[in-house]
Coordinates of C-alpha atoms in Angstrom, one line a residue:
Chain A
M1 CA 0.0 0.0 0.0
W2 CA 2.8 2.4 0.9
D3 CA 4.8 1.3 -2.1
D4 CA 1.9 2.3 -4.3
C5 CA 2.1 5.8 -3.0
Y6 CA 5.9 6.0 -3.5
E7 CA 5.4 5.1 -7.2
G8 CA 2.7 7.7 -7.6
K9 CA -0.1 5.2 -8.1
S10 CA -3.6 5.8 -6.7
L11 CA -4.0 6.8 -3.2
L12 CA -5.3 5.0 -0.2
S13 CA -8.9 4.2 -0.7
P14 CA -11.5 4.9 2.0
A15 CA -11.9 1.1 2.4
S16 CA -8.2 0.4 3.2
T17 CA -7.8 3.4 5.5
S18 CA -10.8 2.3 7.6
K19 CA -9.2 -1.1 7.8
L20 CA -6.3 0.6 9.5
G21 CA -8.7 2.3 11.9
L22 CA -7.7 5.7 10.5
S23 CA -9.9 8.5 9.1
I24 CA -8.9 9.8 5.7
S25 CA -8.0 13.2 7.0
D26 CA -5.6 11.7 9.6
V27 CA -3.7 9.9 6.9
I28 CA -3.7 12.7 4.4
T29 CA -2.6 15.3 7.0
D30 CA 0.3 13.1 8.1
W31 CA 1.3 12.3 4.6
L32 CA 1.5 15.9 3.6
K33 CA 3.8 16.7 6.5
S34 CA 1.6 19.8 6.6
L35 CA 1.9 21.9 3.5
P36 CA 3.3 25.3 4.7
E37 CA 0.7 28.1 4.6
E38 CA 2.9 30.2 2.4
L39 CA 2.5 27.8 -0.5
I40 CA -1.3 28.0 -0.7
P41 CA -1.3 31.6 -2.2
D42 CA 1.5 30.6 -4.6
I43 CA -0.8 27.8 -6.0
L44 CA -4.1 29.9 -5.8
I45 CA -2.7 32.9 -7.7
R46 CA -2.3 30.7 -10.8
L47 CA -6.0 29.8 -10.9
P48 CA -8.6 31.3 -13.2
I49 CA -11.1 33.6 -11.6
K50 CA -14.0 31.1 -11.7
S51 CA -12.0 28.6 -9.7
L52 CA -10.9 31.2 -7.2
I53 CA -14.5 32.2 -6.5
R54 CA -15.5 28.6 -6.1
F55 CA -12.6 27.9 -3.7
T56 CA -13.5 30.7 -1.4
S57 CA -15.9 28.0 -0.1
V58 CA -13.2 25.4 0.6
C59 CA -12.5 26.7 4.1
K60 CA -12.3 30.0 6.0
P61 CA -8.5 30.4 5.7
W62 CA -8.7 29.9 1.9
M63 CA -11.6 32.5 1.8
S64 CA -9.6 35.1 3.7
T65 CA -6.5 34.4 1.5
I66 CA -8.4 34.9 -1.7
K67 CA -10.2 38.0 -0.5
D68 CA -7.0 39.5 1.0
P69 CA -6.2 42.9 -0.6
T70 CA -2.6 41.9 -1.3
F71 CA -3.7 38.7 -3.0
V72 CA -6.2 40.7 -5.1
R73 CA -3.5 43.2 -6.1
N74 CA -0.9 40.4 -6.9
F75 CA -3.5 38.6 -9.0
S76 CA -3.9 41.7 -11.2
D77 CA -0.2 42.2 -11.4
Q78 CA 0.6 38.7 -12.6
N79 CA -2.4 38.3 -14.9
A80 CA -1.1 38.0 -18.4
T81 CA -4.4 37.6 -20.2
H82 CA -5.0 40.9 -22.0
L83 CA -8.5 41.5 -23.2
I84 CA -10.7 44.1 -24.9
L85 CA -14.2 45.0 -23.6
L86 CA -16.8 45.5 -26.3
H87 CA -20.2 47.1 -25.8
V88 CA -22.6 46.9 -28.8
V89 CA -26.0 48.5 -29.2
Q90 CA -28.7 47.3 -31.5
S91 CA -31.1 50.2 -32.4
E92 CA -32.7 51.8 -35.4
G93 CA -30.6 54.9 -35.1
Y94 CA -27.3 55.8 -33.5
F95 CA -25.8 59.2 -33.7
N96 CA -22.4 60.2 -32.4
P97 CA -22.0 63.9 -33.0
E98 CA -19.3 65.6 -31.0
G99 CA -19.6 64.9 -27.3
T100 CA -22.8 63.0 -27.2
I101 CA -24.4 59.7 -28.2
Q102 CA -28.0 59.6 -29.3
I103 CA -29.9 56.3 -29.6
I104 CA -33.2 56.1 -31.5
G105 CA -35.4 53.0 -31.3
F106 CA -33.2 51.0 -28.9
Q107 CA -33.6 47.2 -29.2
E108 CA -30.9 45.6 -27.0
D109 CA -27.3 45.9 -26.1
S110 CA -24.6 43.3 -25.3
Y111 CA -21.2 43.0 -23.8
S112 CA -18.3 40.7 -24.7
L113 CA -14.6 40.3 -24.1
L114 CA -12.1 39.8 -26.9
H115 CA -8.5 38.6 -26.8
D116 CA -6.1 41.5 -27.3
D117 CA -3.9 39.5 -29.8
T118 CA -3.5 39.1 -33.5
A119 CA -6.8 37.3 -34.1
V120 CA -9.0 39.4 -31.7
S121 CA -11.3 36.4 -31.3
E122 CA -14.0 36.3 -28.7
Y123 CA -12.8 35.3 -25.2
C124 CA -16.3 35.1 -23.7
K125 CA -19.7 36.8 -23.7
V126 CA -20.3 39.0 -20.6
E127 CA -23.5 38.6 -18.6
F128 CA -25.0 42.0 -17.6
P129 CA -26.7 42.4 -14.2
I130 CA -30.2 42.9 -15.5
A131 CA -31.5 44.1 -12.2
L132 CA -29.7 47.4 -12.9
N133 CA -31.8 48.0 -16.0
E134 CA -34.8 48.7 -13.7
E135 CA -33.2 52.0 -12.6
L136 CA -32.4 53.3 -16.1
I137 CA -33.7 56.6 -17.4
N138 CA -32.0 56.2 -20.8
P139 CA -32.1 53.2 -23.1
C140 CA -29.0 51.6 -21.6
F141 CA -25.9 52.2 -19.6
R142 CA -22.9 53.8 -21.1
V143 CA -19.4 52.4 -20.3
V144 CA -17.4 55.4 -19.0
G145 CA -14.2 53.5 -18.7
T146 CA -12.4 50.6 -17.0
C147 CA -9.6 50.3 -14.5
N148 CA -8.0 47.1 -13.2
G149 CA -11.0 45.1 -14.2
L150 CA -13.5 47.5 -12.7
V151 CA -16.1 49.0 -15.1
L152 CA -17.7 52.4 -14.5
L153 CA -21.3 52.5 -15.9
A154 CA -23.3 55.7 -16.2
D155 CA -26.9 56.3 -17.0
D156 CA -26.2 59.5 -19.0
L157 CA -26.9 58.6 -22.6
G158 CA -29.1 61.5 -23.4
D159 CA -31.2 62.7 -20.5
Y160 CA -29.7 63.7 -17.2
G161 CA -29.2 60.6 -15.2
Y162 CA -27.6 60.0 -11.9
T163 CA -27.2 56.3 -11.6
F164 CA -23.5 55.3 -11.6
V165 CA -22.3 51.7 -11.0
L166 CA -18.9 50.2 -10.4
W167 CA -19.1 46.7 -12.0
N168 CA -16.6 43.8 -12.0
P169 CA -18.0 41.4 -14.7
S170 CA -15.3 38.8 -14.0
I171 CA -16.6 38.1 -10.6
R172 CA -20.2 39.2 -11.2
K173 CA -20.4 41.8 -8.5
Y174 CA -21.3 45.5 -8.6
V175 CA -21.7 48.5 -6.4
T176 CA -24.2 51.3 -7.1
L177 CA -22.9 54.6 -6.2
P178 CA -24.9 57.1 -4.1
K179 CA -26.2 60.0 -6.1
P180 CA -23.8 62.9 -6.5
S181 CA -24.8 66.3 -5.3
V182 CA -24.7 68.4 -8.5
W183 CA -27.7 67.8 -10.6
F184 CA -30.3 69.5 -12.7
S185 CA -32.8 70.4 -10.1
T186 CA -30.2 72.0 -7.9
H187 CA -27.9 73.6 -10.3
G188 CA -29.6 74.0 -13.6
R189 CA -28.2 72.8 -16.9
Y190 CA -24.8 71.4 -17.0
D191 CA -22.3 69.3 -18.8
A192 CA -20.7 66.4 -16.9
S193 CA -17.6 64.4 -17.5
L194 CA -16.5 61.4 -15.5
G195 CA -13.3 59.5 -14.9
L196 CA -12.4 56.3 -13.1
G197 CA -8.9 55.9 -11.6
Y198 CA -6.9 54.0 -9.1
D199 CA -5.1 55.5 -6.1
A200 CA -2.1 53.2 -5.6
I201 CA -1.2 54.8 -2.3
S202 CA -4.4 54.0 -0.5
N203 CA -5.3 51.0 -2.7
D204 CA -8.6 52.8 -3.5
Y205 CA -10.7 53.3 -6.6
K206 CA -12.1 56.8 -7.3
V207 CA -14.6 58.3 -9.6
V208 CA -14.2 62.0 -10.5
R209 CA -17.2 63.9 -11.8
L210 CA -16.6 67.3 -13.4
T211 CA -19.7 69.4 -14.0
T212 CA -19.7 72.6 -15.9
L213 CA -22.7 74.8 -15.2
F214 CA -24.3 76.7 -18.0
D215 CA -26.6 79.0 -16.0
Q216 CA -23.8 81.1 -14.6
S217 CA -23.5 84.8 -15.1
D218 CA -19.7 84.8 -14.7
D219 CA -17.2 82.7 -16.5
C220 CA -17.9 79.0 -16.8
L221 CA -17.7 77.3 -13.6
T222 CA -16.5 73.7 -13.4
K223 CA -17.1 71.9 -10.1
A224 CA -15.3 68.7 -9.2
Q225 CA -16.6 65.9 -7.0
V226 CA -14.8 62.7 -6.1
Y227 CA -16.3 59.4 -5.1
S228 CA -14.0 57.0 -3.1
L229 CA -14.9 53.3 -3.2
G230 CA -13.2 52.9 0.2
E231 CA -15.2 55.7 1.8
G232 CA -18.4 54.8 -0.1
S233 CA -19.3 58.5 -0.6
W234 CA -18.9 61.6 -2.7
K235 CA -17.1 64.7 -1.6
M236 CA -16.9 68.1 -3.2
L237 CA -13.3 69.0 -4.1
L238 CA -12.8 72.2 -2.2
P239 CA -10.8 74.3 -2.0
V240 CA -8.8 72.5 -4.7
P241 CA -9.3 74.7 -7.7
V242 CA -10.3 73.3 -11.1
P243 CA -8.4 75.3 -13.7
Q244 CA -10.7 77.8 -15.5
C245 CA -12.0 75.4 -18.2
F246 CA -14.6 73.0 -19.4
V247 CA -14.2 69.5 -20.7
S248 CA -14.7 69.5 -24.5
D249 CA -15.1 65.7 -24.9
S250 CA -17.3 64.5 -22.1
L251 CA -17.4 60.9 -23.3
V252 CA -13.8 59.9 -23.0
H253 CA -11.1 60.0 -20.3
V254 CA -7.8 58.3 -20.0
F255 CA -6.2 56.9 -16.8
V256 CA -2.5 56.4 -17.0
N257 CA 0.5 56.9 -14.7
G258 CA -1.8 57.5 -11.7
S259 CA -3.6 60.4 -13.4
L260 CA -6.9 61.0 -15.1
H261 CA -6.8 63.0 -18.4
W262 CA -9.6 64.8 -20.2
M263 CA -9.6 66.9 -23.3
A264 CA -10.5 70.4 -22.2
I265 CA -10.7 74.0 -23.3
Q266 CA -9.1 76.8 -21.3
W267 CA -11.0 80.0 -21.1
T268 CA -9.6 83.3 -20.3
E269 CA -10.6 86.9 -21.2
I270 CA -8.2 86.9 -24.1
Y271 CA -8.2 83.4 -25.6
M272 CA -9.6 79.9 -25.7
N273 CA -7.2 77.0 -26.0
Y274 CA -7.4 73.2 -26.1
F275 CA -5.3 71.5 -23.5
I276 CA -5.3 68.3 -21.5
L277 CA -6.7 68.6 -18.0
T278 CA -5.1 66.1 -15.6
F279 CA -6.1 64.9 -12.1
D280 CA -3.6 63.1 -9.8
V281 CA -5.9 60.4 -8.3
A282 CA -3.8 59.8 -5.2
G283 CA -2.9 63.4 -4.5
E284 CA -6.3 64.8 -5.6
S285 CA -4.8 67.7 -7.5
F286 CA -5.4 69.1 -11.0
G287 CA -2.7 69.8 -13.6
E288 CA -2.3 70.4 -17.3
R289 CA -0.5 68.8 -20.1
L290 CA 0.3 70.2 -23.5
L291 CA -1.1 68.9 -26.8
P292 CA 1.2 68.2 -29.7
K293 CA 0.3 71.6 -31.3
S294 CA -2.2 74.3 -31.0
F295 CA -5.5 73.3 -32.4
K296 CA -7.9 76.0 -33.7
L297 CA -11.2 76.1 -31.9
D298 CA -13.0 77.4 -35.0
E299 CA -12.1 74.3 -37.0
P300 CA -14.6 71.4 -36.8
L301 CA -12.1 69.0 -35.1
D302 CA -13.0 66.1 -32.9
L303 CA -10.1 65.6 -30.5
R304 CA -10.2 62.3 -28.6
L305 CA -7.6 61.1 -26.1
S306 CA -6.6 57.4 -25.7
V307 CA -4.0 55.3 -23.9
S308 CA -0.9 54.2 -25.9
G309 CA -0.4 50.6 -26.8
D310 CA 2.2 50.0 -23.9
R311 CA -0.3 51.5 -21.5
K312 CA 2.4 53.9 -20.2
S313 CA 1.5 57.0 -22.1
I314 CA -1.3 58.9 -23.9
A315 CA -2.4 59.1 -27.6
L316 CA -4.5 61.6 -29.4
F317 CA -7.0 61.0 -32.3
V318 CA -7.7 64.2 -34.4
R319 CA -10.7 63.6 -36.7
C320 CA -12.0 66.2 -39.1
K321 CA -15.1 65.1 -41.0
R322 CA -15.3 68.2 -43.1
D323 CA -11.7 68.0 -44.4
S324 CA -11.7 64.2 -44.3
F325 CA -8.6 63.4 -42.3
L326 CA -7.8 61.3 -39.1
D327 CA -4.5 62.0 -37.5
V328 CA -3.1 59.7 -34.9
W329 CA -0.5 61.1 -32.4
V330 CA 1.3 59.3 -29.6
M331 CA 3.3 60.8 -26.8
K332 CA 6.3 58.5 -27.0
E333 CA 7.7 59.4 -23.6
Y334 CA 5.0 60.5 -21.1
S335 CA 7.4 62.6 -19.1
E336 CA 8.7 64.4 -22.2
E337 CA 6.2 67.0 -23.4
K338 CA 8.0 67.4 -26.7
S339 CA 7.8 63.7 -27.5
W340 CA 4.4 63.9 -29.2
T341 CA 4.8 62.2 -32.6
K342 CA 2.3 62.0 -35.4
V343 CA 2.3 58.2 -36.2
V344 CA -0.3 58.0 -39.0
V345 CA -2.5 60.2 -41.2
L346 CA -5.6 58.6 -42.7
G347 CA -8.0 59.8 -45.4
P348 CA -11.3 58.3 -46.6
Q349 CA -11.0 54.6 -47.0
G350 CA -12.7 51.8 -48.9
P351 CA -15.2 51.9 -51.7
E352 CA -17.6 54.0 -49.6
R353 CA -14.8 56.6 -49.1
S354 CA -15.7 56.8 -45.4
L355 CA -13.5 58.3 -42.8
P356 CA -12.6 55.8 -40.0
M357 CA -13.2 56.6 -36.4
A358 CA -10.5 55.6 -33.9
F359 CA -11.3 53.8 -30.7
C360 CA -8.2 52.6 -29.0
F361 CA -4.8 51.0 -29.3
K362 CA -4.1 47.2 -29.0
R363 CA -1.2 46.2 -26.9
S364 CA 0.8 45.4 -30.1
G365 CA 0.5 49.1 -31.1
E366 CA -2.2 48.7 -33.7
V367 CA -5.1 51.1 -33.7
I368 CA -8.7 49.7 -33.5
L369 CA -10.9 51.7 -35.8
E370 CA -14.5 51.6 -36.9
L371 CA -14.8 51.7 -40.7
S372 CA -18.1 51.2 -42.6
H373 CA -19.8 49.7 -39.5
E374 CA -17.2 47.2 -38.7
L375 CA -14.0 47.0 -36.6
V376 CA -10.6 46.9 -38.2
S377 CA -7.1 47.2 -36.8
L378 CA -4.5 49.4 -38.4
D379 CA -0.8 48.7 -38.3
V380 CA 0.7 52.2 -38.0
V381 CA 4.0 51.1 -39.5
S382 CA 2.9 49.1 -42.5
K383 CA -0.4 51.1 -42.8
G384 CA -2.1 47.8 -43.4
F385 CA -5.8 47.3 -42.4
K386 CA -7.1 44.0 -41.0
R387 CA -10.8 43.3 -40.7
L388 CA -11.6 41.9 -37.3
G389 CA -14.9 40.3 -38.2
I390 CA -16.8 42.4 -35.7
S391 CA -19.8 44.0 -37.2
G392 CA -23.5 44.2 -36.7
G393 CA -24.9 46.8 -34.4
H394 CA -23.5 50.1 -33.2
I395 CA -20.2 50.0 -31.4
C396 CA -20.6 52.0 -28.3
Y397 CA -17.3 51.1 -26.5
V398 CA -14.1 49.4 -27.3
D399 CA -11.0 49.5 -25.0
S400 CA -8.5 47.4 -23.1
F401 CA -9.7 45.3 -20.1
E402 CA -8.0 43.0 -17.6
E403 CA -9.8 40.5 -15.4
S404 CA -9.5 41.1 -11.7
L405 CA -10.9 40.3 -8.2
V406 CA -11.6 43.9 -7.3
L407 CA -14.9 44.1 -5.2
L408 CA -14.5 40.5 -4.0
D409 CA -14.0 41.6 -0.4
R410 CA -16.9 44.0 -0.4
D411 CA -19.9 42.5 1.4
D412 CA -22.0 45.4 0.3
A413 CA -21.4 44.5 -3.4
A414 CA -24.4 42.9 -5.1
S415 CA -24.0 39.5 -6.8
Y416 CA -25.9 38.2 -9.8
Chain B
M1 CA 21.7 7.0 -8.8
S2 CA 25.1 5.3 -8.8
T3 CA 26.1 3.0 -6.0
P4 CA 29.2 3.7 -3.9
A5 CA 31.0 0.9 -5.8
E6 CA 30.2 2.3 -9.2
N7 CA 31.2 5.7 -8.1
E8 CA 34.6 4.5 -6.9
A9 CA 35.2 3.0 -10.3
S10 CA 34.3 6.2 -12.1
I11 CA 36.6 8.2 -9.8
K12 CA 39.5 5.8 -10.6
Q13 CA 38.8 6.2 -14.3
E14 CA 38.7 10.0 -14.3
S15 CA 41.8 10.6 -12.3
G16 CA 44.0 9.9 -15.3
P17 CA 47.5 8.4 -15.6
S18 CA 49.1 10.8 -13.2
G19 CA 46.7 9.8 -10.6
T20 CA 45.6 13.4 -9.8
V21 CA 41.9 14.1 -9.1
Q22 CA 41.8 17.6 -10.6
D23 CA 39.6 16.5 -13.6
K24 CA 37.0 14.7 -11.5
P25 CA 33.6 16.4 -11.7
K26 CA 32.8 17.6 -8.2
K27 CA 30.1 15.7 -6.3
I28 CA 28.1 16.8 -3.3
V29 CA 26.8 14.1 -0.9
V30 CA 23.5 14.4 0.9
R31 CA 21.5 12.1 3.2
T32 CA 17.7 12.1 3.0
G33 CA 15.3 11.9 6.0
D34 CA 14.9 8.1 5.4
G35 CA 18.6 7.5 5.6
E36 CA 19.6 7.1 1.9
V37 CA 22.8 8.7 0.7
F38 CA 22.9 10.4 -2.6
E39 CA 25.8 11.8 -4.7
L40 CA 24.8 14.8 -6.7
K41 CA 26.7 16.5 -9.5
E42 CA 27.8 19.9 -8.3
E43 CA 26.1 21.7 -11.1
V44 CA 22.8 20.1 -10.2
A45 CA 23.2 20.5 -6.5
M46 CA 23.9 24.2 -6.9
E47 CA 20.4 24.7 -8.4
M48 CA 19.1 24.2 -4.9
E49 CA 19.6 27.3 -2.9
T50 CA 19.4 25.5 0.4
I51 CA 22.3 23.2 -0.5
K52 CA 24.2 26.1 -2.2
T53 CA 23.9 28.2 1.0
F54 CA 24.9 25.3 3.2
F55 CA 28.2 24.8 1.4
M56 CA 29.0 28.3 0.2
E57 CA 28.2 30.4 3.3
D58 CA 30.8 28.9 5.6
N59 CA 33.0 27.3 2.9
I60 CA 32.1 23.8 4.1
S61 CA 34.1 21.1 2.3
Y62 CA 32.3 18.9 -0.1
E63 CA 33.4 15.9 2.0
T64 CA 30.7 16.8 4.5
V65 CA 27.4 14.9 4.0
M66 CA 24.6 17.4 4.2
P67 CA 21.5 16.1 6.0
L68 CA 18.2 16.7 4.3
T69 CA 15.9 15.5 7.0
N70 CA 12.7 16.9 5.5
V71 CA 13.2 15.2 2.2
D72 CA 12.5 11.5 1.4
S73 CA 14.5 9.5 -1.0
W74 CA 11.8 9.2 -3.6
E75 CA 11.3 12.9 -3.5
L76 CA 14.9 13.6 -4.0
V77 CA 15.0 11.2 -7.0
K78 CA 12.3 13.3 -8.6
V79 CA 14.0 16.6 -7.8
I80 CA 17.3 15.4 -9.3
E81 CA 15.5 14.2 -12.4
Y82 CA 13.9 17.6 -13.0
C83 CA 17.0 19.7 -12.1
S84 CA 19.3 17.6 -14.2
K85 CA 17.1 17.9 -17.2
Y86 CA 16.7 21.7 -16.6
V87 CA 20.5 22.2 -16.4
E88 CA 20.9 20.0 -19.5
L89 CA 18.4 22.0 -21.5
K90 CA 19.2 25.5 -20.1
N91 CA 21.5 26.7 -22.8
K92 CA 19.9 25.0 -25.8
E93 CA 18.1 26.8 -28.6
N94 CA 14.8 24.9 -28.1
F95 CA 14.9 25.3 -24.4
H96 CA 11.2 26.3 -23.9
K97 CA 9.8 23.7 -26.3
E98 CA 11.9 20.8 -25.0
L99 CA 11.3 21.8 -21.4
K100 CA 7.6 21.9 -22.0
A101 CA 7.6 18.4 -23.5
F102 CA 9.7 17.1 -20.5
Q103 CA 7.3 18.9 -18.0
D104 CA 4.2 17.2 -19.6
E105 CA 5.8 13.8 -19.2
F106 CA 7.0 14.5 -15.7
V107 CA 3.5 15.5 -14.5
K108 CA 1.8 12.5 -16.1
S109 CA 3.8 10.1 -14.0
M110 CA 2.7 11.7 -10.7
S111 CA -0.5 11.7 -8.6
P112 CA -1.9 15.0 -7.2
K113 CA -0.7 14.1 -3.7
T114 CA 2.8 13.5 -5.0
L115 CA 2.7 16.9 -6.6
L116 CA 1.8 18.5 -3.3
S117 CA 4.6 16.7 -1.5
L118 CA 7.0 17.8 -4.1
S119 CA 5.9 21.4 -3.7
N120 CA 6.8 21.1 -0.1
V121 CA 10.3 19.8 -1.0
A122 CA 10.8 22.4 -3.7
N123 CA 10.0 25.1 -1.2
Y124 CA 12.4 23.5 1.4
L125 CA 15.2 23.1 -1.1
E126 CA 14.5 26.6 -2.5
I127 CA 14.5 25.7 -6.2
K128 CA 12.4 28.6 -7.6
Y129 CA 11.8 27.3 -11.1
F130 CA 10.9 23.9 -9.9
L131 CA 8.5 25.3 -7.3
D132 CA 6.9 27.5 -9.9
F133 CA 6.5 24.5 -12.2
I134 CA 5.0 22.3 -9.4
C135 CA 2.6 25.0 -8.2
Q136 CA 1.4 25.6 -11.8
A137 CA 0.9 21.8 -12.2
I138 CA -1.2 21.7 -9.1
A139 CA -3.2 24.7 -10.1
D140 CA -3.8 23.2 -13.5
H141 CA -5.0 20.0 -11.9
I142 CA -7.4 21.6 -9.4
K143 CA -8.9 24.4 -11.6
S144 CA -11.9 22.4 -12.7
K145 CA -12.4 20.4 -9.6
D146 CA -15.2 20.9 -7.1
V147 CA -14.8 22.1 -3.5
E148 CA -15.0 18.6 -1.9
Y149 CA -12.2 17.3 -4.1
V150 CA -9.9 20.2 -3.2
R151 CA -10.6 19.8 0.5
E152 CA -9.7 16.1 0.4
L153 CA -6.6 16.7 -1.6
F154 CA -5.2 19.4 0.6
G155 CA -6.4 17.8 3.8
V156 CA -8.3 20.9 4.9
E157 CA -11.3 20.7 7.1
N158 CA -14.6 22.4 6.2
D159 CA -15.0 25.0 8.9
F160 CA -18.1 26.5 7.3
T161 CA -21.6 25.8 8.7
E162 CA -24.1 24.2 6.3
E163 CA -25.8 27.6 6.0
E164 CA -22.6 29.5 5.3
Y165 CA -21.6 27.1 2.6
E166 CA -25.0 27.2 0.9
M167 CA -25.1 31.0 1.0
A168 CA -21.7 31.2 -0.6
K169 CA -22.9 28.8 -3.3
T170 CA -26.1 30.7 -4.1
E171 CA -24.1 34.0 -4.3
A172 CA -22.1 32.7 -7.2
P173 CA -23.8 29.6 -8.7
W174 CA -22.0 30.2 -12.0
A175 CA -18.6 29.4 -10.3
H176 CA -19.8 25.9 -9.2
E177 CA -21.0 24.8 -12.7
N178 CA -19.4 22.7 -15.4
L179 CA -16.8 21.0 -13.3
D180 CA -14.8 17.7 -13.6
K181 CA -16.8 14.8 -12.2
D182 CA -13.9 12.6 -11.1
L183 CA -13.0 12.3 -7.4
Y184 CA -9.6 11.5 -5.9

């Protein structure tokens, strides 16, 4: 019997152990010479998320190991599966003029994850927590952005909506944020932009909401509120001043190197300028970054920020429908303001002579674009296009995504 | 492993006509917990941090037999098999491909319990790449197994109440679906 074990054959059967008058767990525990505790996380960290969630029920020590903040952080750090989150809307009409999305005759929407590799094949479909839809004012939620596997959803596609949700689709949990304090009935008409970022110092996730009020007699006034997942509440950012500005692209923000970035317009008595408004998430302070050049405000340009392929810097898409060009700029060295480089210039493409719209960069450095109602990837070096086989419906959101365990330790997070 | 007799023969052969022992490949001798004595090639022994530190730190002579009380002979056989292969393949062009092929065969020959024992040994002997490999093999083995199987394998007691366990299951039923059916 013992020889069988030495040669790696099947273990002691319940029958034979009871013959010896031992219980299985006695034998097994002795046999293992007690596996040291430090090895368990080393094994668990290599498991897929579904297994980890299941194994929180193995025993209480395993549950606390898996939910431990250090384990959650390490899991994200070593996770090598790079994905892309896709949100598609089926509707009769879908309009995306500057700064807004309008949906007419909404039918349904769906989420899926794709591999961020050459084939960009489907990794899995994502199930949406349908209970959330009951709160909607607009046809569906909009994905504001993602950070470490956490997705920020907002009910602001059209009418003023105040439902914001932090959702982790990988572990099927979400937290509905409390309502922020600046809204239509209190402050009149406004324009709002959001951002989701991670505070590495306090291991906290924060949502920033910038609201620019229209009904002001003075210069435009932009207020900032910050929600902290750790605190579970919003706070007005006072007396931290938001630079005199308003956010020009309220749909897109970028989180990179610990800061949120928005495309904004600076407003003084003498001039108006495009610039990049930044917010250091840990320090909770605003800043500015320069664009590659001065863009004229009177030209019909659509300026859109993005994250660079290596996720360490920012990129800029400049699209002009009137003059039919799409320029792609990348800041090669984030710390070097002069390192902005124009990497590609595109004109109308394909038989329909349509101007592509850029969404984001793949890890490999290719740009994902929408062209004639389907997604294609563009190699900026060879200028070659590759059809990704993703079409049908209106593409509402495409950007990088990583699976994570964030929200697992929150007992107040809803499961579905 | 070579017997003491065979070893002596090889020593005599390698010392050469002048009778010097300078060309002899260095060997390190260890004794496992169950009393077996093993001679390891120096290059293989040095892959194990615990052994390396023992000899290097205080400049202990290789004539000393190092006791490895927490390691059984069958476990050491497996460790030597892996480390020798790793050292052999290390500088080759197809390193990753050949190592993967070897790893697949290596895992096939072992039961899950054996893998757990080896992870203990890999940790004790401080062989990082071997520990990584064994932990990955264990993770791959358990990833589609159910909770009961994992408890038995690791010898952990279920300290949840019936209620607590059911509640955890209902919170994430999707995580408990589509699993391997085999036990043990």
